[in-house]
Short mmCIF file of C-alpha atoms and ligand atoms in Angstrom, two decimals:
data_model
loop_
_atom_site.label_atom_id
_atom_site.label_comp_id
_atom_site.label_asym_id
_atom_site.label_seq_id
_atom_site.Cartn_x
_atom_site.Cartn_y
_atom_site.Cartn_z
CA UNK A 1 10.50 -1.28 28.89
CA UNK A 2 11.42 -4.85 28.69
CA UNK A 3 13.07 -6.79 25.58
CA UNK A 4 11.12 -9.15 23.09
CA UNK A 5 11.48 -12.45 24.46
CA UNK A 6 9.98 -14.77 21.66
CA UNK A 7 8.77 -14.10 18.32
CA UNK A 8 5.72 -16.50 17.18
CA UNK A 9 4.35 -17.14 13.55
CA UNK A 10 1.69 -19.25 12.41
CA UNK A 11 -0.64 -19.85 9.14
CA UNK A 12 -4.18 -18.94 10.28
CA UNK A 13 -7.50 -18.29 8.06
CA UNK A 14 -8.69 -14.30 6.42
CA UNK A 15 -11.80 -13.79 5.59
CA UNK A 16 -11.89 -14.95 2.10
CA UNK A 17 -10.39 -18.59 3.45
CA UNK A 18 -7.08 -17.63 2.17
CA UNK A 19 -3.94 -18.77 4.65
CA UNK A 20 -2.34 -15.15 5.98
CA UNK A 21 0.28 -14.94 8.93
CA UNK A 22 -0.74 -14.48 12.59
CA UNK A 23 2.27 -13.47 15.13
CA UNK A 24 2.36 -14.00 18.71
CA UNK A 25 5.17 -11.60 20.52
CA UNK A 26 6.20 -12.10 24.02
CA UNK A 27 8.54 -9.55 26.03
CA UNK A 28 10.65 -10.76 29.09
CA UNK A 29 8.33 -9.16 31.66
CA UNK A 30 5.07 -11.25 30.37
CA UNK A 31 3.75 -8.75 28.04
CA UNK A 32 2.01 -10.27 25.44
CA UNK A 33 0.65 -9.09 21.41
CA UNK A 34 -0.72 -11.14 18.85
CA UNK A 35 -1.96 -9.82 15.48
CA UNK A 36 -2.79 -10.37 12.08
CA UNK A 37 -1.59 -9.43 8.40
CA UNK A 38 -4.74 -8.28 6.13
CA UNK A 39 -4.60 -8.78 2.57
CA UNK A 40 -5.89 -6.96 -0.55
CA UNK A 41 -7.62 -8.11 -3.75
CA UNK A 42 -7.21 -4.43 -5.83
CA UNK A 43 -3.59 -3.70 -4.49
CA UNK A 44 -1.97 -0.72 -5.78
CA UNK A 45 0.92 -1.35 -8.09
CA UNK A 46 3.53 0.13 -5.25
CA UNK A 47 2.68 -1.51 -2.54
CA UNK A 48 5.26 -3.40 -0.63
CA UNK A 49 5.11 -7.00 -1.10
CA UNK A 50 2.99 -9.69 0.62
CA UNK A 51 4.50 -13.00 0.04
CA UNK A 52 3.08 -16.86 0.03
CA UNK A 53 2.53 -17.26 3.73
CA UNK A 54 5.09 -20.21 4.29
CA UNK A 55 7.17 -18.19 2.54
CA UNK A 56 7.16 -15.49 4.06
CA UNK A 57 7.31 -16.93 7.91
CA UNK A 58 10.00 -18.92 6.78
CA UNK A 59 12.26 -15.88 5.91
CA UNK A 60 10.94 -13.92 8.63
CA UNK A 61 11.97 -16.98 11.31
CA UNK A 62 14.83 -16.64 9.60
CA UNK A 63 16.04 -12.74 9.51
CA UNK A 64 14.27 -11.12 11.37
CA UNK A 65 13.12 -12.39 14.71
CA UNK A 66 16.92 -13.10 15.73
CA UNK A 67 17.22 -9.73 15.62
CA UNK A 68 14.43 -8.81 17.47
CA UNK A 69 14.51 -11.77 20.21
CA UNK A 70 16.58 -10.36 23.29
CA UNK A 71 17.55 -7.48 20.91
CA UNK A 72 15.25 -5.06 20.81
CA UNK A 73 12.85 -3.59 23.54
CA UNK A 74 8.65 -4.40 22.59
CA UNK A 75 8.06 -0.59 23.44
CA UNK A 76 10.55 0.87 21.21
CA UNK A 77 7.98 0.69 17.96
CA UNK A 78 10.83 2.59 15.55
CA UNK A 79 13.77 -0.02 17.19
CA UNK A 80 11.47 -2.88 16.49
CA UNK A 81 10.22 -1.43 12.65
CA UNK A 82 14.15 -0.62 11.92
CA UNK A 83 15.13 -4.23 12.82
CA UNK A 84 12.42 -5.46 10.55
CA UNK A 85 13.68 -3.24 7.95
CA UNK A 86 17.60 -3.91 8.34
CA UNK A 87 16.73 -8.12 8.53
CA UNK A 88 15.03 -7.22 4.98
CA UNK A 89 17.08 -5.42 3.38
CA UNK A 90 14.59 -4.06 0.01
CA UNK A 91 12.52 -1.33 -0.06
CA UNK A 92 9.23 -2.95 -0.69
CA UNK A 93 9.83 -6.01 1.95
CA UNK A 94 10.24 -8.36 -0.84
CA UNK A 95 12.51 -10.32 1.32
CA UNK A 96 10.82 -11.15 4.17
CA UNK A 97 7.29 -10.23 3.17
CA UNK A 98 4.96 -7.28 4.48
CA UNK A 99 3.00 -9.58 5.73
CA UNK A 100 4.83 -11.25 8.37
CA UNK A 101 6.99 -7.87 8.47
CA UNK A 102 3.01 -5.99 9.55
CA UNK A 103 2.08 -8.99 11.97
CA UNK A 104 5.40 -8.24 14.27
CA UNK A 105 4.92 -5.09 14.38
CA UNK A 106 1.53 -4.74 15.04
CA UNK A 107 1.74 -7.33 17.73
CA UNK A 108 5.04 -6.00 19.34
CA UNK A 109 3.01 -2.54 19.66
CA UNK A 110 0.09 -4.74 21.07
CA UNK A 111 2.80 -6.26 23.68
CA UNK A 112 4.22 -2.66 24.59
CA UNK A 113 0.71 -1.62 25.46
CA UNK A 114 0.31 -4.71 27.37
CA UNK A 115 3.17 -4.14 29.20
CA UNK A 116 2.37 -0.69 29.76
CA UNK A 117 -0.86 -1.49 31.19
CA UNK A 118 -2.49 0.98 28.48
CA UNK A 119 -4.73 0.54 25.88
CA UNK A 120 -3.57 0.09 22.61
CA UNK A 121 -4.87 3.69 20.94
CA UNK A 122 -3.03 5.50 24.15
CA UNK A 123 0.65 3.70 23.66
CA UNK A 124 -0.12 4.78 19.91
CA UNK A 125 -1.27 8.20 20.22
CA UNK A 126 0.65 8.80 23.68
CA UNK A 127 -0.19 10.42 26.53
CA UNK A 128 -0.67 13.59 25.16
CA UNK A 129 -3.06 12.62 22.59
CA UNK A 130 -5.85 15.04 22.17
CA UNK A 131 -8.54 12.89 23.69
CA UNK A 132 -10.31 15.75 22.97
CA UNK A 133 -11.07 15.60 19.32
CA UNK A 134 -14.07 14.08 17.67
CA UNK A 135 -13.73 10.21 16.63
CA UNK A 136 -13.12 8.60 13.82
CA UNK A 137 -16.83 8.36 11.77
CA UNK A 138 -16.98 4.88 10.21
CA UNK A 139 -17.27 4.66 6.31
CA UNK A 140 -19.61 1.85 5.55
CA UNK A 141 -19.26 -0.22 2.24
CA UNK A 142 -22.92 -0.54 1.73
CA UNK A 143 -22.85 -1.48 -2.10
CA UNK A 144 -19.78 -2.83 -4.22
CA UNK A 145 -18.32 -4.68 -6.64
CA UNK A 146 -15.47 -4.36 -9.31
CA UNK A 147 -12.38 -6.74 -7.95
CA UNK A 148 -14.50 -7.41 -4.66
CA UNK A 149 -17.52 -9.05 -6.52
CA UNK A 150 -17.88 -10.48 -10.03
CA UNK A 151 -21.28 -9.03 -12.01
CA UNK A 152 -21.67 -5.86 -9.85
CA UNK A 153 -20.95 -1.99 -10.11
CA UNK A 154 -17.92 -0.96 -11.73
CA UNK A 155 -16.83 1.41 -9.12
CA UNK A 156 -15.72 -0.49 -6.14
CA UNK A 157 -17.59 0.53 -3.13
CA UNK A 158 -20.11 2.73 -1.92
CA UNK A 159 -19.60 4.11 1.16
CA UNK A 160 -22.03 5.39 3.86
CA UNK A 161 -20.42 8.57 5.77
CA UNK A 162 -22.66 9.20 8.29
CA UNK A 163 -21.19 12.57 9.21
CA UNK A 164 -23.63 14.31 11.78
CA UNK A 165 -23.76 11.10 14.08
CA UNK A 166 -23.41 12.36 17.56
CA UNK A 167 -20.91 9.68 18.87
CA UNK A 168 -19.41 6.57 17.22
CA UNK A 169 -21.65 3.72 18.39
CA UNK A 170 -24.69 5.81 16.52
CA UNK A 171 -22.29 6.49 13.28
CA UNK A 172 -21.84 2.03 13.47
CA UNK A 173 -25.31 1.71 13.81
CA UNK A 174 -26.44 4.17 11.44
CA UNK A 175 -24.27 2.33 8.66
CA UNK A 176 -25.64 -1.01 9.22
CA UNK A 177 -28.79 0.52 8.91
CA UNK A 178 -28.12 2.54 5.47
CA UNK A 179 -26.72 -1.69 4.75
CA UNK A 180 -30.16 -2.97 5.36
CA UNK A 181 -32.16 -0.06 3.52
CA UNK A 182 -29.77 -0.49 0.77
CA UNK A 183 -31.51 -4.41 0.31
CA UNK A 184 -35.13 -3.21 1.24
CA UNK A 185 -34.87 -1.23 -1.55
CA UNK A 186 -32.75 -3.60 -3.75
CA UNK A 187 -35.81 -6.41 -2.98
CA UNK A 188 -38.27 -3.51 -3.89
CA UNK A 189 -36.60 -3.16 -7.09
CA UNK A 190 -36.77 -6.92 -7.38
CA UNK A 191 -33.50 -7.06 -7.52
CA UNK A 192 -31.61 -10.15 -5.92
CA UNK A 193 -28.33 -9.61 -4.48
CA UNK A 194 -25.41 -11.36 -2.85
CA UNK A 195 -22.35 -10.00 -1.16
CA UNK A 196 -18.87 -8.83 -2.15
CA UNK A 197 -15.82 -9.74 -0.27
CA UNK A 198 -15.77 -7.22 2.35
CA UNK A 199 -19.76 -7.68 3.38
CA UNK A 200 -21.75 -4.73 1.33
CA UNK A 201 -24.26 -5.87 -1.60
CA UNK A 202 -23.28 -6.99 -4.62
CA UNK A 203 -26.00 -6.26 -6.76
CA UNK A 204 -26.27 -6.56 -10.72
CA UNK A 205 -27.00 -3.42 -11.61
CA UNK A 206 -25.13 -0.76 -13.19
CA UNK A 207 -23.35 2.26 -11.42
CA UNK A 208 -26.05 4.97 -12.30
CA UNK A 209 -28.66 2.60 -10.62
CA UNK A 210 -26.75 2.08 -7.24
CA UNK A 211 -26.31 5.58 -6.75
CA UNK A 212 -30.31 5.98 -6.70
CA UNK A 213 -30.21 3.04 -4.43
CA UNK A 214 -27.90 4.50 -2.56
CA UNK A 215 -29.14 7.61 -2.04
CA UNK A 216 -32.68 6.39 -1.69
CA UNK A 217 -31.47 4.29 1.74
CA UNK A 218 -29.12 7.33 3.07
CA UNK A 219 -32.07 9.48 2.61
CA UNK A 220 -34.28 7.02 4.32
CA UNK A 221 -31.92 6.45 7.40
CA UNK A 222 -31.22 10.18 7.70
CA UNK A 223 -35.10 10.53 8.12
CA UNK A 224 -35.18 8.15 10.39
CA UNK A 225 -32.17 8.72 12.96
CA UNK A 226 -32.52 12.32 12.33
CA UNK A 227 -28.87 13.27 11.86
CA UNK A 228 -27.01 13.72 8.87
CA UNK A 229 -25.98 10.94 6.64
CA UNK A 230 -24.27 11.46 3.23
CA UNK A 231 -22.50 8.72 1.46
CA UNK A 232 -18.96 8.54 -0.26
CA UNK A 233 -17.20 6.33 -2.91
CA UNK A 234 -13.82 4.16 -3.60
CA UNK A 235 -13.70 4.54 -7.44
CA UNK A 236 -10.60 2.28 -7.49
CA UNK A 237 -9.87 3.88 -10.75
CA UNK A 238 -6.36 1.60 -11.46
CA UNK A 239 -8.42 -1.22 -12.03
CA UNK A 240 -10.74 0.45 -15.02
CA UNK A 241 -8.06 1.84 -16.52
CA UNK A 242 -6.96 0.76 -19.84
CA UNK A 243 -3.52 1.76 -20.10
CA UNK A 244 -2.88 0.90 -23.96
CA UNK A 245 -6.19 3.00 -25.24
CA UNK A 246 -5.99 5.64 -21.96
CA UNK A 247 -9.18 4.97 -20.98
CA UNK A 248 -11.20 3.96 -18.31
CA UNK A 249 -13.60 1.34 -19.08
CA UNK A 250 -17.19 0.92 -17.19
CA UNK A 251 -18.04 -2.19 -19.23
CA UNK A 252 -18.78 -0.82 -23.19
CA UNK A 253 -18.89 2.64 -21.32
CA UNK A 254 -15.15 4.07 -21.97
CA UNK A 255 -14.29 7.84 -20.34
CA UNK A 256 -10.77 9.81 -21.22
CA UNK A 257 -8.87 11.08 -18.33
CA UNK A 258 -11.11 14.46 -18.56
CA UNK A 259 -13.94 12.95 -18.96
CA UNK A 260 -13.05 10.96 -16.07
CA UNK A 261 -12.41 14.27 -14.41
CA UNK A 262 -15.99 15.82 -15.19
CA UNK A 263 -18.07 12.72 -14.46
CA UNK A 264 -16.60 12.65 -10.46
CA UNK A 265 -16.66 16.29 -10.26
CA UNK A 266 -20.57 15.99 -11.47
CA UNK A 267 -20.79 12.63 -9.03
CA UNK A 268 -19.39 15.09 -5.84
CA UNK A 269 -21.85 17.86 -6.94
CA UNK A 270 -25.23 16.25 -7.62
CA UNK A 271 -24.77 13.75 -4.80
CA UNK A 272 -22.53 16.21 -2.20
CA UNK A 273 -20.39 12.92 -1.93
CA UNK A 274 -18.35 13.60 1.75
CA UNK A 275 -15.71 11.28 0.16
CA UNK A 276 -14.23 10.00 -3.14
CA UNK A 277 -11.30 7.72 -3.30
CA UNK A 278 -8.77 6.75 -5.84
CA UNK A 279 -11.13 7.48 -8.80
CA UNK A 280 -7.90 7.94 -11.48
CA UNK A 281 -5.60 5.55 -12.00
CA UNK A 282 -2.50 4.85 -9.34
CA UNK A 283 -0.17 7.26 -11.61
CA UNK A 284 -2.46 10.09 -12.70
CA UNK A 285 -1.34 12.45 -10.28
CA UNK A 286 -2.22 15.38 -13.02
CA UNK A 287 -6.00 14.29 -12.98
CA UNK A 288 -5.96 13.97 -8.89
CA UNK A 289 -4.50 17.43 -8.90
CA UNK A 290 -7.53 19.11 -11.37
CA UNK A 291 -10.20 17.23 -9.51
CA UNK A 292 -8.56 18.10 -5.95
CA UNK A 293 -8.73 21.94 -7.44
CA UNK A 294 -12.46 21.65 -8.54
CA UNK A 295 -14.05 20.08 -5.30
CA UNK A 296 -11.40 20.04 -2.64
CA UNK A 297 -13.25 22.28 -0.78
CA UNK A 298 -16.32 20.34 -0.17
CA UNK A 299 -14.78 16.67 -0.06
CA UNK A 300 -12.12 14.61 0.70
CA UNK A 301 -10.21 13.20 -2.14
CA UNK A 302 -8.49 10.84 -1.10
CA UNK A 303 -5.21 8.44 -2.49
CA UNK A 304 -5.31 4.98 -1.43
CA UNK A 305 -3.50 3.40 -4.82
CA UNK A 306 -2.32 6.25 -5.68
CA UNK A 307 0.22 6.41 -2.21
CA UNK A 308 -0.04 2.99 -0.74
CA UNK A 309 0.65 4.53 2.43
CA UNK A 310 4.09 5.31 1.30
CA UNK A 311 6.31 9.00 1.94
CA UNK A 312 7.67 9.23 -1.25
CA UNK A 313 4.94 9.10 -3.35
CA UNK A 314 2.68 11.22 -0.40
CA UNK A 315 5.48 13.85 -1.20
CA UNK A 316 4.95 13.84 -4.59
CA UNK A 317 1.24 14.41 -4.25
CA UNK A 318 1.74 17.09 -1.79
CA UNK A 319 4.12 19.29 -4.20
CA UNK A 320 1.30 18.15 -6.98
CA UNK A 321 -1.55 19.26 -5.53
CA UNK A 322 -2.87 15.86 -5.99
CA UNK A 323 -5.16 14.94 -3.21
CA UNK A 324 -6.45 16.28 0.13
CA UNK A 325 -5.89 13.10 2.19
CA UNK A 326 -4.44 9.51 2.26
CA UNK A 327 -5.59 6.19 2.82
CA UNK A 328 -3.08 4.52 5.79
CA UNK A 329 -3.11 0.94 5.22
CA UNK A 330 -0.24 -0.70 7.36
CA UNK A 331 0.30 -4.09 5.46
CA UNK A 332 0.50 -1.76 2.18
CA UNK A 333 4.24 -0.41 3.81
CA UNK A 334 4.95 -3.10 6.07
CA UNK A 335 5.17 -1.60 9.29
CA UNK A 336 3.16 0.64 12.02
CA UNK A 337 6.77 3.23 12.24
CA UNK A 338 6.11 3.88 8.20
CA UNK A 339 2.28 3.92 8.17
CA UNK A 340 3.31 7.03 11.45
CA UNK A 341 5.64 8.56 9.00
CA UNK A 342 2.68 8.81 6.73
CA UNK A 343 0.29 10.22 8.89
CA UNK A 344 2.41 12.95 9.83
CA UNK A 345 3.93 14.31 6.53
CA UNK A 346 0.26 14.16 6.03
CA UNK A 347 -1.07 16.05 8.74
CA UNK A 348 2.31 18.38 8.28
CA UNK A 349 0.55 19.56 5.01
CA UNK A 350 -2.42 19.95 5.90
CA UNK A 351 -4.02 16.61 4.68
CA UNK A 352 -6.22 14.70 6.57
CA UNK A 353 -5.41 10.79 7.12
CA UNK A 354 -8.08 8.34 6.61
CA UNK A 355 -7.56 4.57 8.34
CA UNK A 356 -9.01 1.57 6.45
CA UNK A 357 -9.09 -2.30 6.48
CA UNK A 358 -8.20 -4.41 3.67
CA UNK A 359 -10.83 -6.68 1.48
CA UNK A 360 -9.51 -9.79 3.38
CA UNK A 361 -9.33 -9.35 6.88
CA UNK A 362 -9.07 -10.95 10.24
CA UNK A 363 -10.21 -10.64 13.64
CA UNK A 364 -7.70 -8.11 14.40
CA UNK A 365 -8.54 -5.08 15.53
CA UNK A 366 -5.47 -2.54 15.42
CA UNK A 367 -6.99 -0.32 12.84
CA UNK A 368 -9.53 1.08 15.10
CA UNK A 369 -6.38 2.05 17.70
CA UNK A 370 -4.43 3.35 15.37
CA UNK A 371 -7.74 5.82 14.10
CA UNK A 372 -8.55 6.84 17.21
CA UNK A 373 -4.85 7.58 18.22
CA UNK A 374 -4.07 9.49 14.67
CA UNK A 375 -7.22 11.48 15.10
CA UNK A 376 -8.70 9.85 12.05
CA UNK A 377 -11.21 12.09 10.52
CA UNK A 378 -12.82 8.85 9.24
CA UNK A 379 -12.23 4.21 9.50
CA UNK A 380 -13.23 2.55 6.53
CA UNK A 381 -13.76 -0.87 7.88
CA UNK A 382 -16.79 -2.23 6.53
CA UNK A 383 -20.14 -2.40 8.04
CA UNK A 384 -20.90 -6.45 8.18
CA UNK A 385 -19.72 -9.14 8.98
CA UNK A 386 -17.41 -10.49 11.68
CA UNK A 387 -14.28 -9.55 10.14
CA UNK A 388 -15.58 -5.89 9.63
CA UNK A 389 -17.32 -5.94 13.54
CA UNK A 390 -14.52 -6.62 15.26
CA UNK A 391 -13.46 -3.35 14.23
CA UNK A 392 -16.43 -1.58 14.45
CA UNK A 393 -17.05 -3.05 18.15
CA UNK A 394 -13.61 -2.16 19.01
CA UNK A 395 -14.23 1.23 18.35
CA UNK A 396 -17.83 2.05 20.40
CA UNK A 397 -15.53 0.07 23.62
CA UNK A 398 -12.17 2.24 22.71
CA UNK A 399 -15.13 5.71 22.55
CA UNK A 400 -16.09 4.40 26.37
CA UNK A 401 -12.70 3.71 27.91
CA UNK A 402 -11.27 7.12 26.03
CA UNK A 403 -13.95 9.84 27.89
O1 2PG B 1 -9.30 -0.58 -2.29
C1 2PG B 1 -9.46 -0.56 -1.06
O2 2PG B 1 -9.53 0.49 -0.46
C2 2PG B 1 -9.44 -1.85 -0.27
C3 2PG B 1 -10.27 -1.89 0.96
O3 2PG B 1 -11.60 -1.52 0.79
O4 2PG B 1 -9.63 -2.97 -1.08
P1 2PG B 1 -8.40 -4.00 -1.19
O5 2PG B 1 -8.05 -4.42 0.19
O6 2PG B 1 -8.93 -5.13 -2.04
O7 2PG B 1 -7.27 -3.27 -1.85
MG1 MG B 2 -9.19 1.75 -2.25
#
C-alpha cells in the first residue's frame, strides 16, 4: 500500500447552493480520491459537528493532514480514521469539523481503491464480500416536506420501497415512476406542487391526503411494472416534538407519546408500510422500543436521529429493544472506520443497516459503495435530481461490474 502523499481541500457548491468541503487525496504511487461532505437540514441533536466550511478546512490543513501526509498509508482506512480522530481530539469532531474530517476519509478510501485497481464497493466490502446477496433496493422520497419544504406534509418524506423489483436498475426506475404518478395524480387533484430539498413533491396538503396520493401512484406503478411496490416513511419525529408540553405537533393536530405510538402502528397496518423511520423523538427510546414490539415483525423501524450513526447510542437501543435497524450516515460520525463500527454492532444483533444520503448533497457517490459492500437491505438516496442520480446511476453500473 503506498503512503498519502498530499491532502487537498477546497470550498465547492451542495445542492441547496450552500459552500461544503470537497477533498482531493493523493498517495505516493499516483492513486488518486476525491470526495465530498453532505450536509443535513433536520440533524439529530448528537450528531458530530459540521463546521463553517473555511473553518473547518482551515483546522483540518492545520491538524490533521500533517499527520496523514507521508504518515499514514491511503489503504489503511482505520490508520487514516484514527489520525483524523487523534488531530481532533473531541468526541463529536468539534475541532476540526465532520465535514472536512468525512471528505478525507471518504476520498483516502476512494484513493486505496484506486490504487488497488478495485472498485470502490470491493476495497469496502473486501474480497470476500458476499457478492452473492441481493442489492440494496432504493427508497425513493416521492412526497415531503417538514424541514425539507416550507407549506407541505408534516412528516418528512414519503418513501417508495419498491421491494419485489427483480434487479436494481428496475427498483431506480420503478421509483421515478411512483415520482411521476405521485404529480399525475397531484395535477388530477388540482393540486399544484413544487419540490422539497432533496427532489420529491412538496405539495400543500395535509399528511392524511398524501398517503392516498401515495398509495394511489404505488398502486398504479405496481399495476403497471407488475412487481411489488409498497412505500415507507421518515417521520422525523424530533422535529414535531414539543418538548415543554410532550407532544408532537402536526400543525393544531397535537398526539402524546402513545398516541404517537398507536397512530404509526395504525399507519404500518392499514398501509403495510415496508419502512418507518425516526417517527419519536431523538430520545424516546421507550416509545421506539413499544412500537419495535408491536410491528417489528412486518417492518423495519428504523433510528436515523435517534443513533446518528453512532455505537454508543446503537448500544443503548440494542439493550432497549428500541429499533430493528439504523440509518448509516457517514458525515453524521465523521468518518467511514465509525460509520463500519456501526454497521457491524448492528448486524452483530441482528439489525439490519440501512445507507442514506443527506438533504444537501453532492455529486459524490460513496453511499452507493458503501450499500452494496455492507449488504444494505435498502439506499435512501432520493429519486430526482442530479444530486440524488448520481447515486442512483452509480448503483445500476456497480449491479453490472459486481455479477
Ligand atoms: O432525515 C433524514 O433522513 C435526512 C435525509 O433524508 O434529512 P437531513 O439530511 O436533512 O437530516
Ligand atoms: Mg431521517
Amino acid at each position: 500500500m503506498t503512503l498519502i502523499e498530499s491532502v487537498s481541500l477546497r470550498r465547492v457548491l451542495d445542492s441547496r447552493g450552500n459552500a461544503t468541503v470537497e477533498a482531493d487525496v493523493l498517495t505516493e504511487s499516483g492513486g488518486f480520491g476525491r470526495a465530498a461532505a453532505p450536509s443535513g437540514a433536520s440533524t439529530g441533536e448528537y450528531e458530530a459537528i459540521e463546521l463553517p466550511p473555511r473553518e473547518s478546512i482551515a483546522s483540518a490543513r492545520q491538524h490533521a493532514v500533517p499527520r496523514l501526509v507521508g504518515e499514514v498509508y491511503a489503504g489503511n482506512q482505520r490508520d487514516v480514521d484514527a489520525a483524523l480522530r487523534a488531530a481532533d481530539g473531541t468526541d463529536d469532531f468539534s475541532e476540526v469539523g465532520a465535514n472536512s474530517a468525512v471528505a478525507i476519509s471518504m476520498a483516502a478510501s476512494k484513493a486505496a481503491a484506486d490504487v488497488l485497481g478495485v472498485p470502490l464497493f470491493q476495497h469496502l466490502g473486501g474480497t470476500f464480500r458476499d457478492a452473492t446477496h441481493a442489492f440494496p433496493t432504493p427508497l425513493g422520497n416521492v412526497v415531503g416536506g417538514g424541514e425539507h419544504a416550507k407549506e407541505a406534509t408534516h412528516i418528512q418524506e414519503f418513501l417508495s420501497a419498491p421491494v419485489g423489483a427483480p434487479s436494481v436498475s428496475e427498483a431506480v426506475f420503478a421509483n421515478a415512476a411512483v415520482h411521476a404518478a405521485v404529480g399525475d395524480v397531484l395535477d388530477e387533484r388540482g393540486v399544484a406542487a413544487a419540490k422539497g430539498d432533496e427532489g420529491a413533491w412538496a405539495p400543500p396538503i395535509d399528511d392524511a391526503e398524501a398517503f392516498e396520493v401515495v398509495e394511489e401512484a404505488t398502486d398504479r406503478v405496481e399495476d403497471d411494472l407488475g412487481f411489488e411496490v409498497r412505500f415507507g416513511l421518515d417521520v422525523a419525529a424530533a422535529e414535531l416534538w414539543d418538548a415543554d408540553d410532550e407532544v408532537y405537533r402536526y400543525g393544531d393536530d397535537e398526539r402524546t407519546p402513545d398516541e404517537q405510538v398507536d397512530y404509526v402502528e395504525e399507519l404500518v397496518t392499514e398501509y403495510d408500510l415496508a419502512y418507518v423511520e425516526d417517527p419519536f423523538d431523538e430520545d424516546a427510546y421507550d416509545s421506539f422500543a413499544e412500537l419495535t414490539d408491536r410491528v417489528g415483525d412486518r417492518t423495519l423501524v428504523c433510528g436515523d436521529d435517534l443513533f446518528v450513526t453512532n455505537v454508543e447510542r446503537l448500544e443503548r437501543g440494542i439493550e432497549e429493544g428500541a429499533a430493528n435497524s439504523i440509518l448509516i450516515k457517514p458525515n453524521q460520525i465523521g468518518t467511514l472506520t465509525d460509520a463500519f463500527d456501526a454497521v457491524e454492532l448492528a448486524h452483530r444483533n441482528g439489525l439490519d443497516a440501512v445507507v442514506s444520503h443527506r438533504s444537501g448533497e453532492t455529486e459524490d457517490t460513496t453511499i452507493a459503495h458503501l450499500a452494496v459492500a455492507t449488504a444494505a437491505p435498502f439506499i435512501k438516496t432520493g429519486t430526482v435530481g442530479g444530486e440524488r442520480t448520481a447515486k442512483l446511476n452509480e448503483l445500476i453500473r456497480i449491479a453490472e461490474e459486481a455479477v
